[in-house]
mmCIF file of C-alpha atoms and ligand atoms in Angstrom:
data_model
loop_
_atom_site.group_PDB
_atom_site.id
_atom_site.type_symbol
_atom_site.label_atom_id
_atom_site.label_comp_id
_atom_site.label_asym_id
_atom_site.label_seq_id
_atom_site.Cartn_x
_atom_site.Cartn_y
_atom_site.Cartn_z
ATOM 1 C CA MET A 53 -11.610 12.565 7.840
ATOM 2 C CA GLU A 54 -15.334 11.879 7.821
ATOM 3 C CA TYR A 55 -16.796 8.471 8.655
ATOM 4 C CA LEU A 56 -19.942 7.596 6.775
ATOM 5 C CA THR A 57 -21.887 4.407 7.262
ATOM 6 C CA SER A 58 -25.261 4.815 5.609
ATOM 7 C CA PRO A 59 -25.636 4.524 1.826
ATOM 8 C CA GLN A 60 -27.934 7.578 1.854
ATOM 9 C CA GLU A 61 -25.335 9.766 3.599
ATOM 10 C CA MET A 62 -22.659 8.594 1.199
ATOM 11 C CA GLN A 63 -24.787 9.420 -1.825
ATOM 12 C CA TYR A 64 -25.760 12.798 -0.400
ATOM 13 C CA TRP A 65 -22.070 13.635 0.134
ATOM 14 C CA ALA A 66 -21.237 12.519 -3.426
ATOM 15 C CA ASN A 67 -24.029 14.632 -4.930
ATOM 16 C CA GLU A 68 -22.780 17.636 -2.983
ATOM 17 C CA GLN A 69 -19.232 17.228 -4.384
ATOM 18 C CA ARG A 70 -20.580 17.020 -7.921
ATOM 19 C CA ARG A 71 -22.816 20.064 -7.312
ATOM 20 C CA VAL A 72 -19.866 22.249 -6.304
ATOM 21 C CA GLY A 73 -17.676 20.906 -9.119
ATOM 22 C CA ARG A 74 -15.187 18.815 -7.118
ATOM 23 C CA THR A 75 -13.617 15.655 -8.527
ATOM 24 C CA VAL A 76 -13.673 12.417 -6.521
ATOM 25 C CA ALA A 77 -11.282 9.456 -6.550
ATOM 26 C CA PHE A 78 -12.419 6.181 -5.003
ATOM 27 C CA VAL A 79 -10.524 3.180 -3.632
ATOM 28 C CA PRO A 80 -12.773 0.220 -2.708
ATOM 29 C CA THR A 81 -11.193 -2.164 -0.164
ATOM 30 C CA MET A 82 -11.913 -4.932 2.294
ATOM 31 C CA GLY A 83 -9.605 -3.316 4.854
ATOM 32 C CA TYR A 84 -6.685 -4.651 6.872
ATOM 33 C CA PHE A 85 -4.565 -2.098 5.069
ATOM 34 C CA HIS A 86 -1.031 -2.671 3.827
ATOM 35 C CA GLN A 87 1.248 -0.674 1.529
ATOM 36 C CA GLY A 88 -0.677 -1.919 -1.530
ATOM 37 C CA HIS A 89 -3.837 -0.188 -0.283
ATOM 38 C CA LEU A 90 -1.925 2.887 0.876
ATOM 39 C CA LYS A 91 -0.276 3.361 -2.526
ATOM 40 C CA LEU A 92 -3.686 3.293 -4.212
ATOM 41 C CA MET A 93 -4.853 5.947 -1.743
ATOM 42 C CA GLU A 94 -1.759 8.053 -2.405
ATOM 43 C CA TYR A 95 -2.450 7.885 -6.121
ATOM 44 C CA GLY A 96 -6.150 8.734 -5.648
ATOM 45 C CA ARG A 97 -5.207 11.627 -3.381
ATOM 46 C CA SER A 98 -2.953 13.082 -6.090
ATOM 47 C CA ARG A 99 -5.564 12.644 -8.800
ATOM 48 C CA ALA A 100 -8.722 14.284 -7.437
ATOM 49 C CA ASP A 101 -10.046 17.006 -5.126
ATOM 50 C CA ARG A 102 -11.539 14.442 -2.763
ATOM 51 C CA LEU A 103 -10.630 10.843 -1.888
ATOM 52 C CA VAL A 104 -13.117 8.232 -0.694
ATOM 53 C CA VAL A 105 -12.091 4.809 0.593
ATOM 54 C CA SER A 106 -14.660 2.120 1.328
ATOM 55 C CA LEU A 107 -14.003 -0.646 3.816
ATOM 56 C CA PHE A 108 -16.434 -3.491 3.403
ATOM 57 C CA VAL A 109 -15.809 -7.223 3.672
ATOM 58 C CA ASN A 110 -18.363 -8.202 1.068
ATOM 59 C CA PRO A 111 -20.135 -11.444 2.017
ATOM 60 C CA LEU A 112 -21.434 -11.839 -1.536
ATOM 61 C CA GLN A 113 -17.983 -12.508 -3.003
ATOM 62 C CA PHE A 114 -17.073 -15.339 -0.630
ATOM 63 C CA GLY A 115 -18.212 -18.870 -1.381
ATOM 64 C CA PRO A 116 -19.358 -21.408 1.211
ATOM 65 C CA GLY A 117 -16.303 -22.702 3.087
ATOM 66 C CA GLU A 118 -14.181 -19.672 2.134
ATOM 67 C CA ASP A 119 -12.601 -17.311 4.666
ATOM 68 C CA PHE A 120 -15.355 -14.681 5.101
ATOM 69 C CA ALA A 121 -15.723 -15.216 8.868
ATOM 70 C CA ARG A 122 -12.006 -15.205 9.566
ATOM 71 C CA TYR A 123 -10.968 -12.571 7.012
ATOM 72 C CA PRO A 124 -8.503 -10.316 8.935
ATOM 73 C CA ARG A 125 -10.058 -7.159 10.339
ATOM 74 C CA ASP A 126 -8.590 -4.246 12.327
ATOM 75 C CA GLU A 127 -10.865 -1.271 11.940
ATOM 76 C CA LYS A 128 -9.073 0.992 14.457
ATOM 77 C CA ARG A 129 -5.709 0.578 12.729
ATOM 78 C CA ASP A 130 -7.315 1.034 9.307
ATOM 79 C CA GLN A 131 -8.964 4.262 10.462
ATOM 80 C CA ALA A 132 -5.608 5.650 11.646
ATOM 81 C CA LEU A 133 -3.859 4.666 8.399
ATOM 82 C CA ALA A 134 -6.635 6.129 6.251
ATOM 83 C CA GLN A 135 -6.422 9.367 8.196
ATOM 84 C CA MET A 136 -2.646 9.517 7.627
ATOM 85 C CA ALA A 137 -3.147 8.799 3.917
ATOM 86 C CA GLY A 138 -5.267 11.936 3.601
ATOM 87 C CA VAL A 139 -8.571 10.152 2.990
ATOM 88 C CA ASP A 140 -11.544 12.554 3.061
ATOM 89 C CA VAL A 141 -14.273 9.967 3.602
ATOM 90 C CA LEU A 142 -13.973 6.457 4.990
ATOM 91 C CA PHE A 143 -17.172 4.658 4.007
ATOM 92 C CA LEU A 144 -18.017 1.724 6.282
ATOM 93 C CA PRO A 145 -21.403 0.361 5.238
ATOM 94 C CA ALA A 146 -23.158 -2.408 7.176
ATOM 95 C CA PRO A 147 -23.976 -5.591 5.215
ATOM 96 C CA GLU A 148 -27.691 -5.243 5.994
ATOM 97 C CA ASP A 149 -27.676 -1.740 4.481
ATOM 98 C CA LEU A 150 -26.077 -2.860 1.219
ATOM 99 C CA TYR A 151 -28.057 -6.114 1.073
ATOM 100 C CA PRO A 152 -31.407 -5.501 2.757
ATOM 101 C CA VAL A 153 -33.990 -8.262 2.998
ATOM 102 C CA HIS A 154 -35.489 -8.874 -0.482
ATOM 103 C CA PHE A 155 -32.275 -7.776 -2.234
ATOM 104 C CA GLN A 156 -32.350 -9.593 -5.586
ATOM 105 C CA THR A 157 -30.388 -7.747 -8.277
ATOM 106 C CA TYR A 158 -26.919 -8.895 -9.329
ATOM 107 C CA VAL A 159 -24.368 -7.883 -11.942
ATOM 108 C CA THR A 160 -22.955 -10.710 -14.050
ATOM 109 C CA VAL A 161 -20.016 -10.017 -16.332
ATOM 110 C CA GLU A 162 -19.896 -13.017 -18.620
ATOM 111 C CA LYS A 163 -16.791 -14.108 -20.517
ATOM 112 C CA VAL A 164 -13.907 -12.664 -18.513
ATOM 113 C CA THR A 165 -15.270 -14.161 -15.283
ATOM 114 C CA GLN A 166 -15.417 -17.748 -16.571
ATOM 115 C CA GLY A 167 -11.837 -18.949 -16.215
ATOM 116 C CA LEU A 168 -8.935 -18.488 -13.799
ATOM 117 C CA CYS A 169 -10.254 -17.446 -10.353
ATOM 118 C CA GLY A 170 -13.818 -17.549 -11.707
ATOM 119 C CA ALA A 171 -13.451 -21.290 -12.302
ATOM 120 C CA SER A 172 -12.214 -22.023 -8.768
ATOM 121 C CA ARG A 173 -14.480 -19.538 -7.025
ATOM 122 C CA PRO A 174 -17.947 -19.772 -8.599
ATOM 123 C CA GLY A 175 -20.014 -16.655 -7.865
ATOM 124 C CA HIS A 176 -16.999 -14.661 -6.695
ATOM 125 C CA PHE A 177 -16.968 -12.134 -9.528
ATOM 126 C CA ARG A 178 -20.739 -11.783 -9.465
ATOM 127 C CA GLY A 179 -20.325 -10.716 -5.839
ATOM 128 C CA VAL A 180 -17.487 -8.365 -6.713
ATOM 129 C CA ALA A 181 -19.240 -6.770 -9.701
ATOM 130 C CA THR A 182 -22.477 -6.331 -7.759
ATOM 131 C CA VAL A 183 -20.901 -4.639 -4.758
ATOM 132 C CA VAL A 184 -18.619 -2.466 -6.885
ATOM 133 C CA ALA A 185 -21.549 -1.328 -9.056
ATOM 134 C CA LYS A 186 -23.458 -0.414 -5.892
ATOM 135 C CA LEU A 187 -20.458 1.418 -4.433
ATOM 136 C CA PHE A 188 -19.993 3.353 -7.687
ATOM 137 C CA ASN A 189 -23.610 4.508 -7.469
ATOM 138 C CA LEU A 190 -23.101 5.658 -3.874
ATOM 139 C CA VAL A 191 -19.684 7.320 -4.194
ATOM 140 C CA LYS A 192 -20.129 8.615 -7.785
ATOM 141 C CA PRO A 193 -16.373 8.829 -8.376
ATOM 142 C CA HIS A 194 -14.634 10.281 -11.417
ATOM 143 C CA TRP A 195 -11.817 7.744 -10.982
ATOM 144 C CA ALA A 196 -11.934 4.327 -9.335
ATOM 145 C CA ILE A 197 -8.504 2.999 -8.448
ATOM 146 C CA PHE A 198 -7.788 -0.751 -8.451
ATOM 147 C CA GLY A 199 -4.634 -2.800 -7.898
ATOM 148 C CA LEU A 200 -3.351 -4.881 -10.816
ATOM 149 C CA LYS A 201 -2.471 -7.501 -8.181
ATOM 150 C CA ASP A 202 -6.095 -8.683 -8.608
ATOM 151 C CA TYR A 203 -5.726 -8.603 -12.369
ATOM 152 C CA GLN A 204 -8.858 -10.537 -13.292
ATOM 153 C CA GLN A 205 -10.916 -8.349 -10.970
ATOM 154 C CA TYR A 206 -9.507 -5.262 -12.687
ATOM 155 C CA VAL A 207 -10.490 -6.636 -16.112
ATOM 156 C CA VAL A 208 -13.975 -7.573 -14.851
ATOM 157 C CA ILE A 209 -14.612 -4.098 -13.422
ATOM 158 C CA ARG A 210 -13.321 -2.371 -16.531
ATOM 159 C CA GLN A 211 -15.595 -4.545 -18.664
ATOM 160 C CA MET A 212 -18.597 -3.795 -16.441
ATOM 161 C CA VAL A 213 -17.934 -0.042 -16.622
ATOM 162 C CA ARG A 214 -17.667 -0.201 -20.385
ATOM 163 C CA ASP A 215 -20.701 -2.447 -20.893
ATOM 164 C CA LEU A 216 -22.995 -0.492 -18.572
ATOM 165 C CA ASN A 217 -21.720 2.956 -19.642
ATOM 166 C CA LEU A 218 -20.859 3.807 -16.065
ATOM 167 C CA ASP A 219 -19.628 7.381 -15.958
ATOM 168 C CA LEU A 220 -16.161 6.967 -14.473
ATOM 169 C CA GLU A 221 -12.647 5.887 -15.367
ATOM 170 C CA VAL A 222 -11.110 2.713 -13.959
ATOM 171 C CA VAL A 223 -7.415 3.085 -13.186
ATOM 172 C CA GLY A 224 -5.136 0.069 -12.567
ATOM 173 C CA ARG A 225 -2.012 0.508 -10.460
ATOM 174 C CA PRO A 226 1.049 -1.739 -10.096
ATOM 175 C CA THR A 227 1.388 -4.513 -7.529
ATOM 176 C CA ILE A 228 3.237 -3.549 -4.362
ATOM 177 C CA ARG A 229 5.559 -6.265 -3.044
ATOM 178 C CA GLU A 230 7.497 -7.085 0.093
ATOM 179 C CA ASN A 231 11.278 -6.698 -0.260
ATOM 180 C CA ASP A 232 11.612 -10.398 -1.041
ATOM 181 C CA GLY A 233 9.038 -10.218 -3.846
ATOM 182 C CA LEU A 234 5.899 -11.575 -2.155
ATOM 183 C CA ALA A 235 2.891 -9.586 -3.377
ATOM 184 C CA MET A 236 1.328 -7.773 -0.430
ATOM 185 C CA SER A 237 -2.039 -9.161 0.571
ATOM 186 C CA SER A 238 -4.234 -8.990 3.655
ATOM 187 C CA ARG A 239 -4.238 -12.802 3.495
ATOM 188 C CA ASN A 240 -0.452 -13.047 3.992
ATOM 189 C CA VAL A 241 -1.053 -12.968 7.774
ATOM 190 C CA TYR A 242 -2.475 -16.491 7.495
ATOM 191 C CA LEU A 243 0.938 -17.861 6.433
ATOM 192 C CA SER A 244 3.224 -19.674 8.874
ATOM 193 C CA PRO A 245 6.960 -18.871 8.488
ATOM 194 C CA GLN A 246 7.467 -22.053 6.482
ATOM 195 C CA GLU A 247 4.451 -21.364 4.261
ATOM 196 C CA ARG A 248 5.686 -17.841 3.695
ATOM 197 C CA GLY A 249 8.923 -19.366 2.380
ATOM 198 C CA SER A 250 6.947 -21.555 -0.043
ATOM 199 C CA ALA A 251 4.831 -18.558 -1.081
ATOM 200 C CA LEU A 252 7.923 -16.815 -2.430
ATOM 201 C CA SER A 253 7.929 -19.317 -5.278
ATOM 202 C CA LEU A 254 5.001 -17.452 -6.884
ATOM 203 C CA SER A 255 6.817 -14.146 -7.403
ATOM 204 C CA ALA A 256 10.138 -15.885 -8.056
ATOM 205 C CA ALA A 257 8.584 -18.017 -10.818
ATOM 206 C CA LEU A 258 6.958 -14.948 -12.353
ATOM 207 C CA LYS A 259 10.219 -13.053 -12.326
ATOM 208 C CA THR A 260 12.096 -15.890 -13.995
ATOM 209 C CA ALA A 261 9.424 -16.155 -16.702
ATOM 210 C CA GLN A 262 9.620 -12.412 -17.304
ATOM 211 C CA GLU A 263 13.392 -12.616 -17.636
ATOM 212 C CA ARG A 264 13.231 -15.596 -19.986
ATOM 213 C CA CYS A 265 10.616 -13.845 -22.105
ATOM 214 C CA ARG A 266 12.782 -10.740 -22.271
ATOM 215 C CA ALA A 267 15.695 -12.953 -23.310
ATOM 216 C CA GLY A 268 13.672 -14.288 -26.255
ATOM 217 C CA GLU A 269 11.638 -17.308 -25.068
ATOM 218 C CA HIS A 270 8.159 -16.505 -26.356
ATOM 219 C CA ARG A 271 6.553 -19.961 -26.227
ATOM 220 C CA ALA A 272 3.940 -19.929 -23.462
ATOM 221 C CA ALA A 273 4.087 -23.686 -22.843
ATOM 222 C CA ILE A 274 7.828 -23.592 -22.165
ATOM 223 C CA LEU A 275 7.541 -20.649 -19.788
ATOM 224 C CA LEU A 276 4.566 -22.185 -17.977
ATOM 225 C CA ASP A 277 6.279 -25.538 -17.605
ATOM 226 C CA GLU A 278 8.972 -24.006 -15.457
ATOM 227 C CA VAL A 279 6.461 -21.948 -13.435
ATOM 228 C CA VAL A 280 4.452 -25.088 -12.661
ATOM 229 C CA ARG A 281 7.547 -27.051 -11.649
ATOM 230 C CA ARG A 282 8.897 -24.265 -9.471
ATOM 231 C CA ILE A 283 5.662 -23.675 -7.534
ATOM 232 C CA SER A 284 4.469 -27.277 -7.290
ATOM 233 C CA GLY A 285 7.879 -28.324 -5.932
ATOM 234 C CA GLN A 286 7.380 -26.307 -2.738
ATOM 235 C CA PRO A 287 6.191 -27.943 0.485
ATOM 236 C CA ASP A 288 2.467 -27.482 1.328
ATOM 237 C CA THR A 289 1.851 -25.864 -2.047
ATOM 238 C CA ARG A 290 -0.720 -26.738 -4.691
ATOM 239 C CA LEU A 291 -0.917 -24.752 -7.878
ATOM 240 C CA ASP A 292 -4.511 -23.864 -8.800
ATOM 241 C CA TYR A 293 -3.695 -22.425 -12.219
ATOM 242 C CA ALA A 294 -0.904 -20.736 -14.164
ATOM 243 C CA ARG A 295 -1.770 -19.252 -17.583
ATOM 244 C CA ILE A 296 -0.429 -16.779 -20.047
ATOM 245 C CA VAL A 297 -3.345 -14.697 -21.264
ATOM 246 C CA ASP A 298 -4.299 -11.745 -23.386
ATOM 247 C CA PRO A 299 -4.445 -8.673 -21.075
ATOM 248 C CA GLU A 300 -7.925 -7.631 -22.349
ATOM 249 C CA THR A 301 -9.814 -10.845 -23.032
ATOM 250 C CA LEU A 302 -7.976 -13.152 -20.591
ATOM 251 C CA GLU A 303 -7.939 -15.787 -23.328
ATOM 252 C CA GLY A 304 -4.905 -18.075 -23.442
ATOM 253 C CA VAL A 305 -1.936 -17.086 -25.597
ATOM 254 C CA GLU A 306 0.384 -19.701 -27.103
ATOM 255 C CA PHE A 307 3.073 -17.481 -28.494
ATOM 256 C CA ILE A 308 3.866 -14.104 -26.960
ATOM 257 C CA LYS A 309 4.176 -11.470 -29.630
ATOM 258 C CA ASP A 310 2.074 -8.731 -28.004
ATOM 259 C CA PRO A 311 2.042 -7.927 -24.292
ATOM 260 C CA ALA A 312 0.530 -10.785 -22.275
ATOM 261 C CA VAL A 313 -0.076 -11.490 -18.600
ATOM 262 C CA LEU A 314 1.217 -14.482 -16.717
ATOM 263 C CA ILE A 315 -1.445 -15.026 -14.101
ATOM 264 C CA LEU A 316 -1.486 -17.648 -11.353
ATOM 265 C CA ALA A 317 -3.103 -18.823 -8.142
ATOM 266 C CA ALA A 318 -1.829 -21.352 -5.631
ATOM 267 C CA TRP A 319 -2.813 -22.805 -2.297
ATOM 268 C CA VAL A 320 -0.071 -22.542 0.282
ATOM 269 C CA GLY A 321 -1.340 -24.534 3.238
ATOM 270 C CA LYS A 322 -4.933 -23.300 3.668
ATOM 271 C CA THR A 323 -4.239 -19.921 2.091
ATOM 272 C CA ARG A 324 -5.064 -19.154 -1.505
ATOM 273 C CA LEU A 325 -2.649 -16.642 -3.033
ATOM 274 C CA ILE A 326 -2.698 -14.949 -6.425
ATOM 275 C CA ASP A 327 -0.075 -13.099 -8.402
ATOM 276 C CA ASN A 328 0.588 -11.982 -11.967
ATOM 277 C CA GLY A 329 3.052 -10.116 -14.096
ATOM 278 C CA PHE A 330 3.286 -8.722 -17.596
ATOM 279 C CA LEU A 331 5.324 -10.389 -20.296
ATOM 280 C CA GLY A 332 6.482 -8.366 -23.249
ATOM 281 C CA GLY A 333 5.875 -5.014 -21.548
ATOM 282 C CA TYR A 334 2.695 -3.146 -20.809
ATOM 283 C CA PRO A 335 2.562 0.343 -22.253
ATOM 284 C CA ASP A 336 0.144 1.988 -19.778
ATOM 285 C CA CYS A 337 1.426 0.693 -16.515
ATOM 286 C CA PRO A 338 4.825 -0.883 -15.933
ATOM 287 C CA ALA A 339 4.468 -3.950 -13.710
HETATM 288 P P1 LIG B 22 -8.687 -5.837 -1.016
HETATM 289 O O1 LIG B 22 -8.803 -5.067 0.273
HETATM 290 O O2 LIG B 22 -7.767 -7.002 -0.924
HETATM 291 O O3 LIG B 22 -10.040 -6.151 -1.614
HETATM 292 O O4 LIG B 22 -7.980 -4.873 -2.045
HETATM 293 C C1 LIG B 22 -8.437 -3.569 -2.276
HETATM 294 C C2 LIG B 22 -7.699 -2.982 -3.458
HETATM 295 O O5 LIG B 22 -6.304 -3.009 -3.187
HETATM 296 C C3 LIG B 22 -7.898 -3.812 -4.747
HETATM 297 O O6 LIG B 22 -7.994 -2.913 -5.853
HETATM 298 C C4 LIG B 22 -6.632 -4.630 -4.811
HETATM 299 O O7 LIG B 22 -6.281 -5.002 -6.127
HETATM 300 C C5 LIG B 22 -5.621 -3.650 -4.246
HETATM 301 N N1 LIG B 22 -4.440 -4.360 -3.760
HETATM 302 C C6 LIG B 22 -4.385 -5.414 -2.898
HETATM 303 N N2 LIG B 22 -3.114 -5.829 -2.736
HETATM 304 C C7 LIG B 22 -2.351 -5.028 -3.512
HETATM 305 C C8 LIG B 22 -0.945 -4.943 -3.793
HETATM 306 N N3 LIG B 22 -0.077 -5.772 -3.229
HETATM 307 N N4 LIG B 22 -0.516 -3.998 -4.656
HETATM 308 C C9 LIG B 22 -1.392 -3.147 -5.234
HETATM 309 N N5 LIG B 22 -2.716 -3.165 -5.016
HETATM 310 C C10 LIG B 22 -3.194 -4.080 -4.170
#
């Protein structure tokens, strides 16, 4: 496995792969790897001749008062896991190299960033879209692999790629969960044992809604009512939002006749968790 840190080296490597006709898959991450990251790498590995993983805790996507400074980091462990996953290049850029003094160009994706996490985290998706656009220009992948766990992010990136005619395909992969249903996340380490118990209400509520939808309840308000009650009833838990939305536009759906996504975010103690699941099936990628 090669370690690259400078944007110029990364771009040189990418140009070389394209010159000799090799395909490249790319998994952007903020590190502190878990099975969710490793599954994306496994998929990328199987898809292309070369696999690049970036590890960059992007300051631009954290708001003031968010967890940028304490975001979990363990670079040595991540390096070992990436090596075992068959990663060809681990790209570890320094913030000052991606955002030099006088940096002033940002990517704003408009409609799909307005609601949901975009409403609670102003500027977050601008930070995500900007860094991902930069990374795409450095890694020049044929496929960029994202987890559907961060569903809104996936929609935002896909929209950006479409709108800017970026020459790559965005692939979304299913959410990897702990045995008890909790969606894997680097932020789960923040949870105390009691909070972790409360956090299970997110995946449990989603599962119940999926089952009820399958059994014929297609009214969004009825399904959401139970989700809200279930999550809000847990100790130390505050629901940020729970919505049933169109998978493409993220606009609210009242009656589920086509596939829809139940998407939610909640604070458990000081930790903000997100989760989502498809209702009514999803042809391309079973949840
Ligand atoms: P992060 O390091 O949290 O920025 O995540 C890097 C990539 O891993 C993103 O595409 C995430 O959507 C994806 N990811 C994070 N958690 C999971 C999970 N539990 N299952 C699948 N993908 C995930």
